[in-house]
Amino acid sequence: MRQKVSFPVRVDAISTTPYLLIQNQFRMNKHYFMSKIYTLTTGVFALFLAVGLQAQTSFGAFVDNNWSNPSNWTNGLPAAGNDATIGGGLTAEINQTLLIDFQVTSYGNIAVNAAVTNQGTINNFFGSIQISGTGSLTNLGTMDNRGALTIAAGATFTQSEGATFQPDGSSNITNDGSLTIFGVFNLNGTLTNNGTISANATIPNQGTVQNNGTFDLNGGQFKNTHGGAVFTNATGAGFQIKPGANFTNYGTTTNDGTTTNNGTVDNFKYIINNGLLNNNNGGVLTTSFSVVNNGTFNNNNNAELNINFTDFDNYGTFNNNFQINNAGN
């Protein structure tokens, strides 16, 4: 007769111990990694918080209007990594040489009475920048002008190659001094020139330009864009388009003074001449819409006038000394 024999095999002791060890190790590793993730996350958050906290100082005119007085700022003088904000109704006066390699956002007024160079960003949000006769502003970076920019007699505004002037809203620029432009200079609002403008730049105009002084387009392109852009050369004013420069018109261009072309003019809308218009040596004027001459129009030696299926209405004096290509009326 068979008997059931039981052996005292300690299976539980052998099998559960590795399991418990692995389980405990997993719990320890999980706790370890979770603590590391928490530490890393906390560190990154603290870093971003620190960067955010150190990146702003506001002008309050607490002592006076002097930009260079640290006591007028909530977090010390603006500098790289410490951007500046000027509130509405406040005026910050720059009375000594200043390099801007940070961001300035102004809702108030900035008075430039010394040499200022912008290598960062200046946002003029519905405030004003006033450059006095002792001041100058050189733009090597970006300017967003939605307010007023005034250049007094004797003052200079210079924009260098690679820089950008961008009005994202309606802006108002008055130049009684010297305005020198390279790079990209967008116009959206009004530009009134009573001084001198020297430009070798890309200038898209979506607003109104009134030239009462001297405007030399030495290179690049001035473009009167679609949508009602206006360019007026006033009585007594001079507008010159130099060799290599281009004036493109999709708006309304009126000449009451003297306009001289040695470059190229491409007209796709209205040109009205009430003054003296000289198409000079090397100049090419091509019209594909309407030209009305009420003054004196001289197409001089080695100049070219192209009339492409459009109207050329002469009610004044027209002198042709070289070449006319008429493909229209």
mmCIF file of C-alpha atoms in Angstrom:
data_model
loop_
_atom_site.group_PDB
_atom_site.id
_atom_site.type_symbol
_atom_site.label_atom_id
_atom_site.label_comp_id
_atom_site.label_asym_id
_atom_site.label_seq_id
_atom_site.Cartn_x
_atom_site.Cartn_y
_atom_site.Cartn_z
ATOM 1 C CA MET A 1 0.000 0.000 0.000
ATOM 2 C CA ARG A 2 1.384 3.337 -1.031
ATOM 3 C CA GLN A 3 1.932 6.055 1.493
ATOM 4 C CA LYS A 4 1.953 9.768 0.765
ATOM 5 C CA VAL A 5 5.293 11.183 1.671
ATOM 6 C CA SER A 6 5.728 14.910 2.299
ATOM 7 C CA PHE A 7 9.077 16.543 2.122
ATOM 8 C CA PRO A 8 9.701 19.707 4.140
ATOM 9 C CA VAL A 9 10.578 21.804 1.113
ATOM 10 C CA ARG A 10 10.803 25.517 2.005
ATOM 11 C CA VAL A 11 9.595 26.818 -1.317
ATOM 12 C CA ASP A 12 8.097 30.000 0.132
ATOM 13 C CA ALA A 13 11.271 31.071 1.802
ATOM 14 C CA ILE A 14 13.246 30.539 -1.349
ATOM 15 C CA SER A 15 10.819 32.091 -3.882
ATOM 16 C CA THR A 16 9.436 35.098 -2.026
ATOM 17 C CA THR A 17 12.676 36.551 -0.832
ATOM 18 C CA PRO A 18 13.931 37.573 -4.322
ATOM 19 C CA TYR A 19 10.464 38.913 -5.095
ATOM 20 C CA LEU A 20 10.444 41.036 -1.961
ATOM 21 C CA LEU A 21 13.959 42.241 -2.663
ATOM 22 C CA ILE A 22 13.052 43.231 -6.233
ATOM 23 C CA GLN A 23 9.852 44.905 -5.062
ATOM 24 C CA ASN A 24 11.664 46.884 -2.407
ATOM 25 C CA GLN A 25 14.406 47.844 -4.845
ATOM 26 C CA PHE A 26 11.807 49.031 -7.355
ATOM 27 C CA ARG A 27 10.149 51.149 -4.692
ATOM 28 C CA MET A 28 13.488 52.637 -3.719
ATOM 29 C CA ASN A 29 14.402 53.387 -7.358
ATOM 30 C CA LYS A 30 10.989 54.880 -8.031
ATOM 31 C CA HIS A 31 11.344 57.143 -5.025
ATOM 32 C CA TYR A 32 14.868 58.072 -6.119
ATOM 33 C CA PHE A 33 13.909 58.968 -9.676
ATOM 34 C CA MET A 34 10.799 60.855 -8.589
ATOM 35 C CA SER A 35 12.885 62.911 -6.184
ATOM 36 C CA LYS A 36 15.367 63.675 -8.966
ATOM 37 C CA ILE A 37 12.584 64.743 -11.347
ATOM 38 C CA TYR A 38 11.094 66.954 -8.637
ATOM 39 C CA THR A 39 14.493 68.523 -7.961
ATOM 40 C CA LEU A 40 15.127 69.115 -11.685
ATOM 41 C CA THR A 41 11.657 70.589 -12.246
ATOM 42 C CA THR A 42 12.009 72.862 -9.240
ATOM 43 C CA GLY A 43 15.401 74.051 -10.481
ATOM 44 C CA VAL A 44 14.153 74.828 -13.994
ATOM 45 C CA PHE A 45 11.144 76.717 -12.593
ATOM 46 C CA ALA A 46 13.400 78.715 -10.296
ATOM 47 C CA LEU A 47 15.682 79.539 -13.221
ATOM 48 C CA PHE A 48 12.829 80.858 -15.360
ATOM 49 C CA LEU A 49 11.436 82.766 -12.400
ATOM 50 C CA ALA A 50 14.816 84.370 -11.766
ATOM 51 C CA VAL A 51 15.215 85.329 -15.427
ATOM 52 C CA GLY A 52 11.731 86.865 -15.466
ATOM 53 C CA LEU A 53 12.319 88.814 -12.282
ATOM 54 C CA GLN A 54 15.608 90.359 -13.391
ATOM 55 C CA ALA A 55 14.436 91.400 -16.861
ATOM 56 C CA GLN A 56 12.466 94.580 -16.140
ATOM 57 C CA THR A 57 12.910 98.075 -14.754
ATOM 58 C CA SER A 58 10.332 100.865 -14.941
ATOM 59 C CA PHE A 59 10.915 104.604 -15.144
ATOM 60 C CA GLY A 60 8.990 106.510 -12.500
ATOM 61 C CA ALA A 61 10.650 109.963 -12.451
ATOM 62 C CA PHE A 62 10.867 109.575 -8.671
ATOM 63 C CA VAL A 63 13.586 112.232 -8.306
ATOM 64 C CA ASP A 64 13.709 114.034 -11.658
ATOM 65 C CA ASN A 65 13.386 113.278 -15.381
ATOM 66 C CA ASN A 66 17.002 112.185 -15.835
ATOM 67 C CA TRP A 67 17.284 108.782 -17.553
ATOM 68 C CA SER A 68 20.786 108.260 -16.083
ATOM 69 C CA ASN A 69 19.662 108.621 -12.451
ATOM 70 C CA PRO A 70 19.263 105.078 -11.011
ATOM 71 C CA SER A 71 16.857 106.432 -8.391
ATOM 72 C CA ASN A 72 14.322 107.141 -11.141
ATOM 73 C CA TRP A 73 14.044 103.416 -11.955
ATOM 74 C CA THR A 74 12.351 100.629 -10.009
ATOM 75 C CA ASN A 75 15.144 98.117 -10.627
ATOM 76 C CA GLY A 76 18.201 100.207 -11.399
ATOM 77 C CA LEU A 77 19.363 101.546 -14.741
ATOM 78 C CA PRO A 78 18.334 99.643 -17.876
ATOM 79 C CA ALA A 79 21.020 97.378 -19.303
ATOM 80 C CA ALA A 80 21.398 94.168 -21.273
ATOM 81 C CA GLY A 81 19.049 91.706 -19.556
ATOM 82 C CA ASN A 82 17.217 94.505 -17.741
ATOM 83 C CA ASP A 83 14.659 95.928 -20.177
ATOM 84 C CA ALA A 84 13.099 99.357 -19.730
ATOM 85 C CA THR A 85 9.477 100.495 -19.566
ATOM 86 C CA ILE A 86 8.317 104.121 -19.528
ATOM 87 C CA GLY A 87 4.719 104.698 -18.507
ATOM 88 C CA GLY A 88 2.259 107.105 -20.069
ATOM 89 C CA GLY A 89 2.533 110.736 -19.005
ATOM 90 C CA LEU A 90 6.200 110.414 -17.984
ATOM 91 C CA THR A 91 9.218 112.012 -19.691
ATOM 92 C CA ALA A 92 12.663 110.435 -19.601
ATOM 93 C CA GLU A 93 15.466 112.809 -20.638
ATOM 94 C CA ILE A 94 18.664 111.364 -22.097
ATOM 95 C CA ASN A 95 21.354 113.969 -21.473
ATOM 96 C CA GLN A 96 24.496 111.903 -21.985
ATOM 97 C CA THR A 97 25.787 109.358 -24.491
ATOM 98 C CA LEU A 98 23.769 106.153 -24.308
ATOM 99 C CA LEU A 99 24.038 102.696 -25.900
ATOM 100 C CA ILE A 100 20.761 100.780 -25.962
ATOM 101 C CA ASP A 101 21.468 97.037 -26.166
ATOM 102 C CA PHE A 102 18.211 96.055 -24.512
ATOM 103 C CA GLN A 103 14.494 96.599 -25.143
ATOM 104 C CA VAL A 104 12.796 99.912 -24.438
ATOM 105 C CA THR A 105 8.998 100.044 -24.370
ATOM 106 C CA SER A 106 7.638 103.549 -23.993
ATOM 107 C CA TYR A 107 4.085 104.797 -23.550
ATOM 108 C CA GLY A 108 5.380 108.193 -22.475
ATOM 109 C CA ASN A 109 8.004 110.589 -23.812
ATOM 110 C CA ILE A 110 11.712 110.180 -24.510
ATOM 111 C CA ALA A 111 13.742 113.382 -24.923
ATOM 112 C CA VAL A 112 17.032 112.737 -26.734
ATOM 113 C CA ASN A 113 19.506 115.523 -25.912
ATOM 114 C CA ALA A 114 22.713 113.559 -26.527
ATOM 115 C CA ALA A 115 24.094 110.835 -28.821
ATOM 116 C CA VAL A 116 22.009 107.656 -28.571
ATOM 117 C CA THR A 117 22.778 104.409 -30.408
ATOM 118 C CA ASN A 118 20.160 101.665 -30.565
ATOM 119 C CA GLN A 119 21.451 98.117 -30.977
ATOM 120 C CA GLY A 120 18.399 96.559 -29.357
ATOM 121 C CA THR A 121 14.702 97.337 -29.758
ATOM 122 C CA ILE A 122 12.826 100.582 -29.193
ATOM 123 C CA ASN A 123 9.031 100.305 -29.000
ATOM 124 C CA ASN A 124 7.388 103.718 -29.083
ATOM 125 C CA PHE A 125 3.800 102.777 -28.253
ATOM 126 C CA PHE A 126 1.678 105.910 -28.755
ATOM 127 C CA GLY A 127 4.200 108.102 -26.937
ATOM 128 C CA SER A 128 6.827 110.404 -28.427
ATOM 129 C CA ILE A 129 10.540 110.490 -29.164
ATOM 130 C CA GLN A 130 11.897 114.022 -29.445
ATOM 131 C CA ILE A 131 15.441 114.543 -30.727
ATOM 132 C CA SER A 132 16.617 118.051 -29.841
ATOM 133 C CA GLY A 133 19.183 120.125 -31.720
ATOM 134 C CA THR A 134 21.942 118.751 -29.474
ATOM 135 C CA GLY A 135 20.821 115.153 -29.891
ATOM 136 C CA SER A 136 21.204 112.319 -32.360
ATOM 137 C CA LEU A 137 19.713 108.861 -32.696
ATOM 138 C CA THR A 138 21.398 106.060 -34.651
ATOM 139 C CA ASN A 139 19.322 102.943 -35.251
ATOM 140 C CA LEU A 140 21.335 99.744 -35.694
ATOM 141 C CA GLY A 141 18.552 97.475 -34.460
ATOM 142 C CA THR A 142 14.751 97.633 -34.559
ATOM 143 C CA MET A 143 12.374 100.516 -33.976
ATOM 144 C CA ASP A 144 8.621 100.090 -33.721
ATOM 145 C CA ASN A 145 7.143 103.578 -33.911
ATOM 146 C CA ARG A 146 3.414 103.877 -33.271
ATOM 147 C CA GLY A 147 3.608 107.375 -31.847
ATOM 148 C CA ALA A 148 5.418 110.603 -32.725
ATOM 149 C CA LEU A 149 9.040 110.970 -33.793
ATOM 150 C CA THR A 150 10.304 114.563 -33.975
ATOM 151 C CA ILE A 151 13.738 115.503 -35.323
ATOM 152 C CA ALA A 152 14.493 119.131 -34.487
ATOM 153 C CA ALA A 153 16.613 121.541 -36.544
ATOM 154 C CA GLY A 154 20.261 120.581 -36.059
ATOM 155 C CA ALA A 155 19.353 117.061 -34.907
ATOM 156 C CA THR A 156 20.107 113.851 -36.804
ATOM 157 C CA PHE A 157 18.419 110.500 -37.171
ATOM 158 C CA THR A 158 20.483 107.823 -38.914
ATOM 159 C CA GLN A 159 19.393 104.305 -39.724
ATOM 160 C CA SER A 160 22.143 101.884 -40.748
ATOM 161 C CA GLU A 161 22.143 98.984 -43.197
ATOM 162 C CA GLY A 162 20.481 95.920 -41.696
ATOM 163 C CA ALA A 163 18.321 97.939 -39.307
ATOM 164 C CA THR A 164 14.520 98.137 -39.432
ATOM 165 C CA PHE A 165 12.042 100.927 -38.782
ATOM 166 C CA GLN A 166 8.576 99.450 -38.453
ATOM 167 C CA PRO A 167 5.426 101.381 -37.569
ATOM 168 C CA ASP A 168 2.853 98.738 -36.652
ATOM 169 C CA GLY A 169 0.214 101.406 -36.232
ATOM 170 C CA SER A 170 -0.346 104.978 -37.353
ATOM 171 C CA SER A 171 2.804 107.023 -36.705
ATOM 172 C CA ASN A 172 3.723 110.678 -37.124
ATOM 173 C CA ILE A 173 7.259 111.695 -38.137
ATOM 174 C CA THR A 174 8.367 115.317 -38.437
ATOM 175 C CA ASN A 175 11.880 116.059 -39.663
ATOM 176 C CA ASP A 176 13.282 119.567 -39.306
ATOM 177 C CA GLY A 177 16.867 118.307 -39.204
ATOM 178 C CA SER A 178 18.673 115.507 -41.024
ATOM 179 C CA LEU A 179 17.236 112.057 -41.726
ATOM 180 C CA THR A 180 19.600 109.456 -43.250
ATOM 181 C CA ILE A 181 18.128 106.079 -44.106
ATOM 182 C CA PHE A 182 19.594 102.682 -45.002
ATOM 183 C CA GLY A 183 18.026 99.261 -44.486
ATOM 184 C CA VAL A 184 14.222 98.986 -44.314
ATOM 185 C CA PHE A 185 12.170 102.038 -43.336
ATOM 186 C CA ASN A 186 8.429 101.363 -43.328
ATOM 187 C CA LEU A 187 6.015 104.285 -43.364
ATOM 188 C CA ASN A 188 2.463 103.989 -42.074
ATOM 189 C CA GLY A 189 1.032 107.317 -41.014
ATOM 190 C CA THR A 190 2.553 110.679 -41.913
ATOM 191 C CA LEU A 191 6.074 111.841 -42.688
ATOM 192 C CA THR A 192 6.596 115.592 -42.968
ATOM 193 C CA ASN A 193 10.050 116.642 -44.117
ATOM 194 C CA ASN A 194 11.078 120.247 -43.569
ATOM 195 C CA GLY A 195 14.795 119.454 -43.519
ATOM 196 C CA THR A 196 16.871 116.963 -45.512
ATOM 197 C CA ILE A 197 16.344 113.287 -46.242
ATOM 198 C CA SER A 198 19.078 111.120 -47.754
ATOM 199 C CA ALA A 199 17.930 107.574 -48.478
ATOM 200 C CA ASN A 200 19.496 104.424 -49.891
ATOM 201 C CA ALA A 201 16.928 102.037 -48.548
ATOM 202 C CA THR A 202 13.736 100.098 -49.076
ATOM 203 C CA ILE A 203 10.904 102.469 -48.158
ATOM 204 C CA PRO A 204 7.344 101.111 -48.468
ATOM 205 C CA ASN A 205 4.886 103.970 -47.922
ATOM 206 C CA GLN A 206 1.352 103.140 -46.819
ATOM 207 C CA GLY A 207 0.561 106.614 -45.540
ATOM 208 C CA THR A 208 1.242 110.242 -46.477
ATOM 209 C CA VAL A 209 4.620 111.806 -47.231
ATOM 210 C CA GLN A 210 4.872 115.598 -47.480
ATOM 211 C CA ASN A 211 8.266 116.859 -48.659
ATOM 212 C CA ASN A 212 8.786 120.557 -47.949
ATOM 213 C CA GLY A 213 12.580 120.388 -47.988
ATOM 214 C CA THR A 214 15.165 118.244 -49.789
ATOM 215 C CA PHE A 215 14.658 114.554 -50.425
ATOM 216 C CA ASP A 216 17.414 112.590 -52.202
ATOM 217 C CA LEU A 217 16.707 108.974 -53.109
ATOM 218 C CA ASN A 218 20.301 107.831 -53.661
ATOM 219 C CA GLY A 219 19.531 104.149 -54.114
ATOM 220 C CA GLY A 220 17.071 101.456 -53.174
ATOM 221 C CA GLN A 221 13.345 101.860 -53.711
ATOM 222 C CA PHE A 222 10.610 104.176 -52.537
ATOM 223 C CA LYS A 223 7.239 102.514 -53.089
ATOM 224 C CA ASN A 224 3.901 104.267 -52.806
ATOM 225 C CA THR A 225 1.782 101.210 -52.068
ATOM 226 C CA HIS A 226 -1.826 100.290 -52.861
ATOM 227 C CA GLY A 227 -4.603 101.635 -50.696
ATOM 228 C CA GLY A 228 -4.341 105.407 -50.955
ATOM 229 C CA ALA A 229 -0.671 106.150 -50.302
ATOM 230 C CA VAL A 230 0.231 109.790 -51.045
ATOM 231 C CA PHE A 231 3.543 111.439 -51.906
ATOM 232 C CA THR A 232 3.639 115.231 -52.325
ATOM 233 C CA ASN A 233 6.664 117.302 -53.290
ATOM 234 C CA ALA A 234 5.620 120.782 -52.190
ATOM 235 C CA THR A 235 6.252 124.174 -53.782
ATOM 236 C CA GLY A 236 9.895 125.135 -53.284
ATOM 237 C CA ALA A 237 10.900 121.575 -52.369
ATOM 238 C CA GLY A 238 13.279 119.284 -54.252
ATOM 239 C CA PHE A 239 12.982 115.555 -54.869
ATOM 240 C CA GLN A 240 15.807 113.748 -56.672
ATOM 241 C CA ILE A 241 15.861 110.142 -57.864
ATOM 242 C CA LYS A 242 19.539 109.293 -58.365
ATOM 243 C CA PRO A 243 21.038 106.669 -60.748
ATOM 244 C CA GLY A 244 20.254 103.170 -59.488
ATOM 245 C CA ALA A 245 17.271 104.309 -57.430
ATOM 246 C CA ASN A 246 13.646 103.433 -58.148
ATOM 247 C CA PHE A 247 10.386 105.222 -57.395
ATOM 248 C CA THR A 248 7.298 103.025 -57.782
ATOM 249 C CA ASN A 249 3.840 104.562 -57.512
ATOM 250 C CA TYR A 250 0.596 102.700 -56.834
ATOM 251 C CA GLY A 251 -0.976 105.693 -55.094
ATOM 252 C CA THR A 252 -1.069 109.425 -55.827
ATOM 253 C CA THR A 253 2.125 111.397 -56.445
ATOM 254 C CA THR A 254 1.905 115.167 -56.795
ATOM 255 C CA ASN A 255 4.824 117.410 -57.716
ATOM 256 C CA ASP A 256 4.402 121.111 -56.921
ATOM 257 C CA GLY A 257 8.143 121.766 -56.628
ATOM 258 C CA THR A 258 11.067 120.312 -58.588
ATOM 259 C CA THR A 259 11.444 116.589 -59.236
ATOM 260 C CA THR A 260 14.520 115.264 -61.037
ATOM 261 C CA ASN A 261 14.815 111.678 -62.256
ATOM 262 C CA ASN A 262 18.127 110.045 -63.163
ATOM 263 C CA GLY A 263 16.966 106.601 -62.064
ATOM 264 C CA THR A 264 13.728 104.782 -62.834
ATOM 265 C CA VAL A 265 10.111 105.709 -62.203
ATOM 266 C CA ASP A 266 7.332 103.119 -62.562
ATOM 267 C CA ASN A 267 3.823 104.551 -62.393
ATOM 268 C CA PHE A 268 0.737 102.372 -61.957
ATOM 269 C CA LYS A 269 -1.694 105.010 -60.673
ATOM 270 C CA TYR A 270 -1.635 108.841 -60.662
ATOM 271 C CA ILE A 271 1.241 111.275 -61.216
ATOM 272 C CA ILE A 272 0.247 114.942 -61.240
ATOM 273 C CA ASN A 273 2.889 117.528 -62.133
ATOM 274 C CA ASN A 274 2.129 121.139 -61.228
ATOM 275 C CA GLY A 275 5.759 122.218 -60.971
ATOM 276 C CA LEU A 276 8.975 121.247 -62.789
ATOM 277 C CA LEU A 277 9.616 117.617 -63.662
ATOM 278 C CA ASN A 278 12.947 116.763 -65.300
ATOM 279 C CA ASN A 279 13.511 113.303 -66.728
ATOM 280 C CA ASN A 280 17.285 113.599 -67.074
ATOM 281 C CA ASN A 281 20.252 111.718 -68.520
ATOM 282 C CA GLY A 282 19.829 107.982 -67.864
ATOM 283 C CA GLY A 283 16.365 108.444 -66.435
ATOM 284 C CA VAL A 284 13.555 106.095 -67.430
ATOM 285 C CA LEU A 285 9.953 107.021 -66.642
ATOM 286 C CA THR A 286 7.371 104.350 -67.432
ATOM 287 C CA THR A 287 3.676 104.993 -66.911
ATOM 288 C CA SER A 288 0.973 102.366 -67.102
ATOM 289 C CA PHE A 289 -1.928 104.443 -65.822
ATOM 290 C CA SER A 290 -2.218 108.245 -65.707
ATOM 291 C CA VAL A 291 0.130 111.233 -65.920
ATOM 292 C CA VAL A 292 -1.272 114.774 -65.850
ATOM 293 C CA ASN A 293 1.099 117.659 -66.626
ATOM 294 C CA ASN A 294 -0.048 121.115 -65.524
ATOM 295 C CA GLY A 295 3.460 122.529 -65.164
ATOM 296 C CA THR A 296 6.684 121.904 -67.093
ATOM 297 C CA PHE A 297 7.800 118.420 -68.094
ATOM 298 C CA ASN A 298 11.246 118.060 -69.684
ATOM 299 C CA ASN A 299 12.260 114.751 -71.234
ATOM 300 C CA ASN A 300 15.945 115.620 -71.605
ATOM 301 C CA ASN A 301 18.942 114.172 -73.466
ATOM 302 C CA ASN A 302 19.466 110.423 -73.010
ATOM 303 C CA ALA A 303 16.220 110.108 -71.072
ATOM 304 C CA GLU A 304 13.379 107.741 -71.885
ATOM 305 C CA LEU A 305 9.624 108.116 -71.502
ATOM 306 C CA ASN A 306 7.457 104.998 -71.904
ATOM 307 C CA ILE A 307 3.685 105.412 -72.180
ATOM 308 C CA ASN A 308 2.014 101.992 -71.958
ATOM 309 C CA PHE A 309 -1.640 101.951 -73.050
ATOM 310 C CA THR A 310 -2.493 104.815 -70.762
ATOM 311 C CA ASP A 311 -3.268 108.530 -70.648
ATOM 312 C CA PHE A 312 -0.657 111.253 -70.764
ATOM 313 C CA ASP A 313 -2.589 114.509 -70.423
ATOM 314 C CA ASN A 314 -0.603 117.679 -71.077
ATOM 315 C CA TYR A 315 -2.096 121.020 -70.005
ATOM 316 C CA GLY A 316 1.216 122.762 -69.449
ATOM 317 C CA THR A 317 4.602 122.730 -71.184
ATOM 318 C CA PHE A 318 6.129 119.520 -72.487
ATOM 319 C CA ASN A 319 9.647 119.477 -73.953
ATOM 320 C CA ASN A 320 10.972 116.291 -75.504
ATOM 321 C CA ASN A 321 14.674 116.162 -76.294
ATOM 322 C CA PHE A 322 15.180 112.443 -76.615
ATOM 323 C CA GLN A 323 12.986 109.318 -76.704
ATOM 324 C CA ILE A 324 9.293 108.580 -76.242
ATOM 325 C CA ASN A 325 7.861 105.083 -76.595
ATOM 326 C CA ASN A 326 4.094 105.304 -76.968
ATOM 327 C CA ALA A 327 2.150 102.071 -76.754
ATOM 328 C CA GLY A 328 -1.155 103.705 -75.829
ATOM 329 C CA ASN A 329 -3.181 106.878 -76.321
#
